[in-house]
Tab-separated table of C-alpha atoms in Angstrom:
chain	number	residue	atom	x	y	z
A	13	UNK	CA	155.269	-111.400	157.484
A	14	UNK	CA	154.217	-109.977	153.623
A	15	UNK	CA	156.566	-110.289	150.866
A	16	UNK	CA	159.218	-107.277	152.286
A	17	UNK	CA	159.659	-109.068	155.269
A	18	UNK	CA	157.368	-106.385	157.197
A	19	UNK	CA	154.783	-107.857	159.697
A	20	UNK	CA	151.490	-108.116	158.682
A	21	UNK	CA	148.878	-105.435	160.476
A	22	UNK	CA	147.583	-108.296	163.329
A	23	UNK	CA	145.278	-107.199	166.798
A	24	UNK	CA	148.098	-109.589	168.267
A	25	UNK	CA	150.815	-107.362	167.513
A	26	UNK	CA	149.888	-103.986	166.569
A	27	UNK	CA	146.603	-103.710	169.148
A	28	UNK	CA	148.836	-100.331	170.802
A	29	UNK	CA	148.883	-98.841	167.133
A	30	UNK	CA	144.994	-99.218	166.659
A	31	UNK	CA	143.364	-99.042	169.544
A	32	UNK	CA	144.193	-95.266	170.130
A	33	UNK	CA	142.057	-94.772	166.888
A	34	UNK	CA	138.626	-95.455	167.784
A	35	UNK	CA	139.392	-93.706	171.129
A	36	UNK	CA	139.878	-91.152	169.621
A	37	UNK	CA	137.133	-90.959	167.425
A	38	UNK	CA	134.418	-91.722	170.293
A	39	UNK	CA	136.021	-89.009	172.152
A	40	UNK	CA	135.797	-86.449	169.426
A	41	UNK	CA	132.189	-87.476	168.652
A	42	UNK	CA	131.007	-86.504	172.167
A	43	UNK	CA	132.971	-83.716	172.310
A	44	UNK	CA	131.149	-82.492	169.087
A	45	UNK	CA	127.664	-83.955	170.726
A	46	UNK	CA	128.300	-82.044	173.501
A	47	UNK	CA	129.153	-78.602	171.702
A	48	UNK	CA	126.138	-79.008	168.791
A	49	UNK	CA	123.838	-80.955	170.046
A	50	UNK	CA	121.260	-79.974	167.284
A	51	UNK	CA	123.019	-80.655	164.510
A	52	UNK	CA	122.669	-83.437	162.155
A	53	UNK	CA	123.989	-86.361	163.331
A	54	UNK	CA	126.140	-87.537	160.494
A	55	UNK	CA	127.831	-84.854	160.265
A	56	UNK	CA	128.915	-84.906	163.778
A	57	UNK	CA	129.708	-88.398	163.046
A	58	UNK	CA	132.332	-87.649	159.990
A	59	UNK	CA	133.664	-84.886	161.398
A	60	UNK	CA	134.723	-87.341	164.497
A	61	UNK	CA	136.139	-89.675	161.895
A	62	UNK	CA	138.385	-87.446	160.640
A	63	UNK	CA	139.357	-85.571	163.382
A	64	UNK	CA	139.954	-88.427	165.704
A	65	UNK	CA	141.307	-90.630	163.176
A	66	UNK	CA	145.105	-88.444	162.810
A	67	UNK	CA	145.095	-88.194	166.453
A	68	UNK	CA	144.755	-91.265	167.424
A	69	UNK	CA	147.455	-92.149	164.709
A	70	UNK	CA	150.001	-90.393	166.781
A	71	UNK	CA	149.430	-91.643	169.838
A	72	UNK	CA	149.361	-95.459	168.487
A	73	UNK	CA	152.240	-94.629	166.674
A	74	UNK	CA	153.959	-93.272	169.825
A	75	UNK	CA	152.887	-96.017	172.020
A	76	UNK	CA	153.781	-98.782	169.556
A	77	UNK	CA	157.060	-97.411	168.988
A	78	UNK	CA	158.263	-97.035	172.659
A	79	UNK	CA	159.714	-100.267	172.353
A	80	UNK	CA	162.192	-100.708	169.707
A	81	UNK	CA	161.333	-104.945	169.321
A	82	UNK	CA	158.011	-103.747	168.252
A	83	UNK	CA	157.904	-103.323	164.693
A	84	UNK	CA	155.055	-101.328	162.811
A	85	UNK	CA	153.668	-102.904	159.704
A	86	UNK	CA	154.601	-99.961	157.370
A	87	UNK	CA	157.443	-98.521	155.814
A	88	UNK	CA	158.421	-94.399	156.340
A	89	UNK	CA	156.558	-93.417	152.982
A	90	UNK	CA	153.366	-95.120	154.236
A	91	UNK	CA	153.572	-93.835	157.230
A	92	UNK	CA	153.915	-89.876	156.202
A	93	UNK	CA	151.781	-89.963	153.103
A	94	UNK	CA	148.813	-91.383	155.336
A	95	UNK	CA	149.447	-88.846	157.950
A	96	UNK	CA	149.385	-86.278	155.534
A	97	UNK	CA	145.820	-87.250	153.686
A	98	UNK	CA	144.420	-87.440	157.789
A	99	UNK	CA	145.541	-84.004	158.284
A	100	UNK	CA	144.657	-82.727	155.241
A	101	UNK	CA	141.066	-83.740	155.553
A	102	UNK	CA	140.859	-83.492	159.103
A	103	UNK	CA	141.628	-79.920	158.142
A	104	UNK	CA	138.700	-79.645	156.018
A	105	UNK	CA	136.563	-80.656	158.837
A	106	UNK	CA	138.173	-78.513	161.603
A	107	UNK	CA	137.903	-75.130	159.139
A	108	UNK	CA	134.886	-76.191	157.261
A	109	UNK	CA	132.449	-78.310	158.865
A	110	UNK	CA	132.988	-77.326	162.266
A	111	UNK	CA	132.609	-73.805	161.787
A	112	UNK	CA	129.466	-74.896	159.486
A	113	UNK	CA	127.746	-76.848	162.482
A	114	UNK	CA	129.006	-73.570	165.266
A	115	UNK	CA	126.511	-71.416	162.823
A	116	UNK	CA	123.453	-73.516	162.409
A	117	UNK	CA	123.287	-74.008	166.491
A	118	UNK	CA	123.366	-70.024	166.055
A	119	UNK	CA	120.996	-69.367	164.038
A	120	UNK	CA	118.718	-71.854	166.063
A	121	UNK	CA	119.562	-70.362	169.203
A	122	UNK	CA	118.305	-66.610	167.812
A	123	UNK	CA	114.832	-68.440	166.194
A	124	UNK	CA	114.750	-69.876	169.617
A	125	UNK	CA	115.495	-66.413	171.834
A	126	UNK	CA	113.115	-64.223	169.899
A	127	UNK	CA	110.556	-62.604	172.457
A	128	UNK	CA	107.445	-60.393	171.634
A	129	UNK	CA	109.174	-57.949	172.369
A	130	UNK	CA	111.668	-58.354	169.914
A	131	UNK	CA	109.471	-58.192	166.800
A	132	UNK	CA	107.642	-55.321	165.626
A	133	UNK	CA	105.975	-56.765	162.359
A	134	UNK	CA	106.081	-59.691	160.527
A	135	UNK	CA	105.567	-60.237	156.472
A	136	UNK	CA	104.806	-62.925	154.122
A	137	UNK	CA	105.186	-62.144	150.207
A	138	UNK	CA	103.490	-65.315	148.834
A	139	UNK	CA	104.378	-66.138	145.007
A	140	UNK	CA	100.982	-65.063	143.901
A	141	UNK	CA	102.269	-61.683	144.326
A	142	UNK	CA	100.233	-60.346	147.801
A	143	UNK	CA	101.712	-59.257	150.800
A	144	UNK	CA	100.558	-59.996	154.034
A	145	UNK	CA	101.393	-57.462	157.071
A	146	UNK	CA	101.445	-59.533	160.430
A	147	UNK	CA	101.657	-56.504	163.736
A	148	UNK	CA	98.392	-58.380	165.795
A	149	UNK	CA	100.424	-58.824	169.462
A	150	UNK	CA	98.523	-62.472	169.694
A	151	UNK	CA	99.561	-63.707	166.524
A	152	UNK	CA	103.455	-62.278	167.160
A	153	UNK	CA	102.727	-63.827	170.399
A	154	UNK	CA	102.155	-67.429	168.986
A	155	UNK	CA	104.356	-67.091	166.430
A	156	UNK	CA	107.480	-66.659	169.212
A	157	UNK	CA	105.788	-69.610	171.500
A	158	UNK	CA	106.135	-72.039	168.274
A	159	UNK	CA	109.719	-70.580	167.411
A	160	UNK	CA	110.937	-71.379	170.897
A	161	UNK	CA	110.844	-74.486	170.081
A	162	UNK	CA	111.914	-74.968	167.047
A	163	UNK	CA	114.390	-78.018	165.315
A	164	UNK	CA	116.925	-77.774	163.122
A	165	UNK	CA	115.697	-79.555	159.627
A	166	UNK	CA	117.656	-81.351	156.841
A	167	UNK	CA	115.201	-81.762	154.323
A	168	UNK	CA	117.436	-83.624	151.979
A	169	UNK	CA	115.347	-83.619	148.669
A	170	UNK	CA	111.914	-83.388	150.485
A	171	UNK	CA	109.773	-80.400	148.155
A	172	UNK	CA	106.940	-78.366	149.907
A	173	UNK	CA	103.417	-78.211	149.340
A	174	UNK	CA	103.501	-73.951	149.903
A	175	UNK	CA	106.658	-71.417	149.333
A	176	UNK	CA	106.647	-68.077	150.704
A	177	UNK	CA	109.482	-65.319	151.625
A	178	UNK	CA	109.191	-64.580	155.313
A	179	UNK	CA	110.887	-61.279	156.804
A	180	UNK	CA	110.518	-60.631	160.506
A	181	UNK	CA	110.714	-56.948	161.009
A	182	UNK	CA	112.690	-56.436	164.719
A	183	UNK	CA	111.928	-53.550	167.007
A	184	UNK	CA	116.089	-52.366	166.670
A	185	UNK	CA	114.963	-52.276	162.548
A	186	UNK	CA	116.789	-54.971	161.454
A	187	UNK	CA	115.081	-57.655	159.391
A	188	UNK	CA	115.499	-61.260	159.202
A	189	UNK	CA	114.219	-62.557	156.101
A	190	UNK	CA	113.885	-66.461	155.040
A	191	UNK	CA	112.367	-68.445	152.009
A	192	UNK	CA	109.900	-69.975	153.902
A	193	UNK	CA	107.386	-73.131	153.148
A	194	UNK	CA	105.041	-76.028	154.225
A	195	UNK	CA	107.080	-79.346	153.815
A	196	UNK	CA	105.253	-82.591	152.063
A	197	UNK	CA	106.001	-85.088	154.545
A	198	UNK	CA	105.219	-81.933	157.666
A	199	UNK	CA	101.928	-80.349	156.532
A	200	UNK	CA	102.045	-79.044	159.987
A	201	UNK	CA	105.109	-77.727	160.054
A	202	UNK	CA	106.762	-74.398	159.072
A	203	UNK	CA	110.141	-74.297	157.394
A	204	UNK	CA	112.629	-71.405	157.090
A	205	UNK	CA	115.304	-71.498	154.833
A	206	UNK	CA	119.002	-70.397	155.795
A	207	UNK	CA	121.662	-71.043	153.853
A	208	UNK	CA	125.796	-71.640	155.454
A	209	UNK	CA	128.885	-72.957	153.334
A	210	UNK	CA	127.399	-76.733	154.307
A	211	UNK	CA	124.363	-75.747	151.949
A	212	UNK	CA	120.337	-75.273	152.715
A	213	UNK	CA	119.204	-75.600	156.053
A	214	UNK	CA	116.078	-75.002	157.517
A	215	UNK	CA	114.884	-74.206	160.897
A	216	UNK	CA	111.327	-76.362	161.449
A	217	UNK	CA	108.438	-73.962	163.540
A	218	UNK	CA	106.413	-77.007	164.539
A	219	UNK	CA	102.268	-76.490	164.626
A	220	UNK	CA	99.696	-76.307	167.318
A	221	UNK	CA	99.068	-79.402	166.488
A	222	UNK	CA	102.262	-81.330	166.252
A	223	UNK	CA	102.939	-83.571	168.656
A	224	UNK	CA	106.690	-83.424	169.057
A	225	UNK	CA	105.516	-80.015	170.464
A	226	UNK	CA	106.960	-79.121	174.100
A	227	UNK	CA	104.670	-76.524	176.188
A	228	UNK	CA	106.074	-72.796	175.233
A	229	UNK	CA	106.709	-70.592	177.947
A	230	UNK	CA	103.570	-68.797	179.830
A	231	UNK	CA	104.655	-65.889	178.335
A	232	UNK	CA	105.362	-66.508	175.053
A	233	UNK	CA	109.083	-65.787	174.938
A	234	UNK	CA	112.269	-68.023	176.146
């Protein structure tokens, strides 16, 4: 018992009001691993925290409560001022975060999806000033069979050795244009830039020679 004559927060006599908790949270984490599975992993992580954590506050709280001889370890003010900073947060991640992690597995799944077909020209504008014209079918053709596998990339504050804009020209006319770049810890890697309400995130075109490289499609498309 503490000083109000409350009981203390014990496994022994509260386990019904915690254990929902982490349930909870594991449960929202694979949900979220099983909806982005390409995002960053922390991310997923927090957003399980604080989505899981109000949750599985309720349903301890129910469950411990059932039973009036079971007494919770908190008084009313506690209890609805905690709720209300879960929520509130949780919040943040449900209309922030989530949404946030829903784009970046979209704009990996169009890098991914572009076919020959697809692209009509592509054109780097390095910072010296020239402009380089890509319409060659072989090199379109290689650059689609390294896109379709590409990762999604948190390079965190990780510079690059080469910046360039990149615009891909698409056979409808539209044009999807990134600040591009070589990363100094993947010289054989190529980085595209897109930017969501989470901040900077890049999309990671690995080399010929990389070997986290899976086999493209005999085509060259996905």
């Amino acid at each position: 018992m503490d000083m109000n004559g409350k009981p203390r927060l014990t496994w022994r006599l509260h386990w019904r009001l915690m254990l929902p908790i982490p349930v909870a949270v594991a449960i929202s984490g694979m949900i979220l691993h099983l909806a982005y599975q390409h995002t960053f992993w922390f991310l997923k992580l927090w957003c399980a925290v604080v989505l899981g954590t109000p949750v599985g506050m309720i349903a301890g709280h129910y469950w411990q409560t059932r039973a009036k001889e079971r007494q919770l370890p908190y008084s009313m003010s506690q209890r609805v001022s905690f709720f209300a900073v879960s929520l509130l947060v949780a919040g943040i991640a449900l209309f922030e975060l989530v949404p946030d992690l829903r784009g970046q597995e979209a704009e990996l799944a169009r890098m991914r999806g572009l076919s020959v077909s697809d692209i009509s020209e592509i054109l780097l504008q390095l910072e010296t000033g020239q402009d380089i014209r890509v319409d060659d079918p072989d090199l379109i053709r290689n650059f689609v069979a390294h896109s379709a596998v590409a990762e999604l990339f948190y390079p965190s504050h990780e510079g690059r050795k080469q910046r360039f804009r990149l615009s891909i020209e698409l056979s409808d006319g539209r044009v999807l244009s990134y600040d591009a770049g070589v990363p100094e810890r993947h010289l054989d890697d190529l980085s595209l830039d897109f930017v969501n309400r989470a901040g900077s995130v890049s999309s990671t075109i690995p080399s010929n020679n990389d070997s986290r490289r899976r086999s493209p499609p005999p085509d060259g498309s996905c």
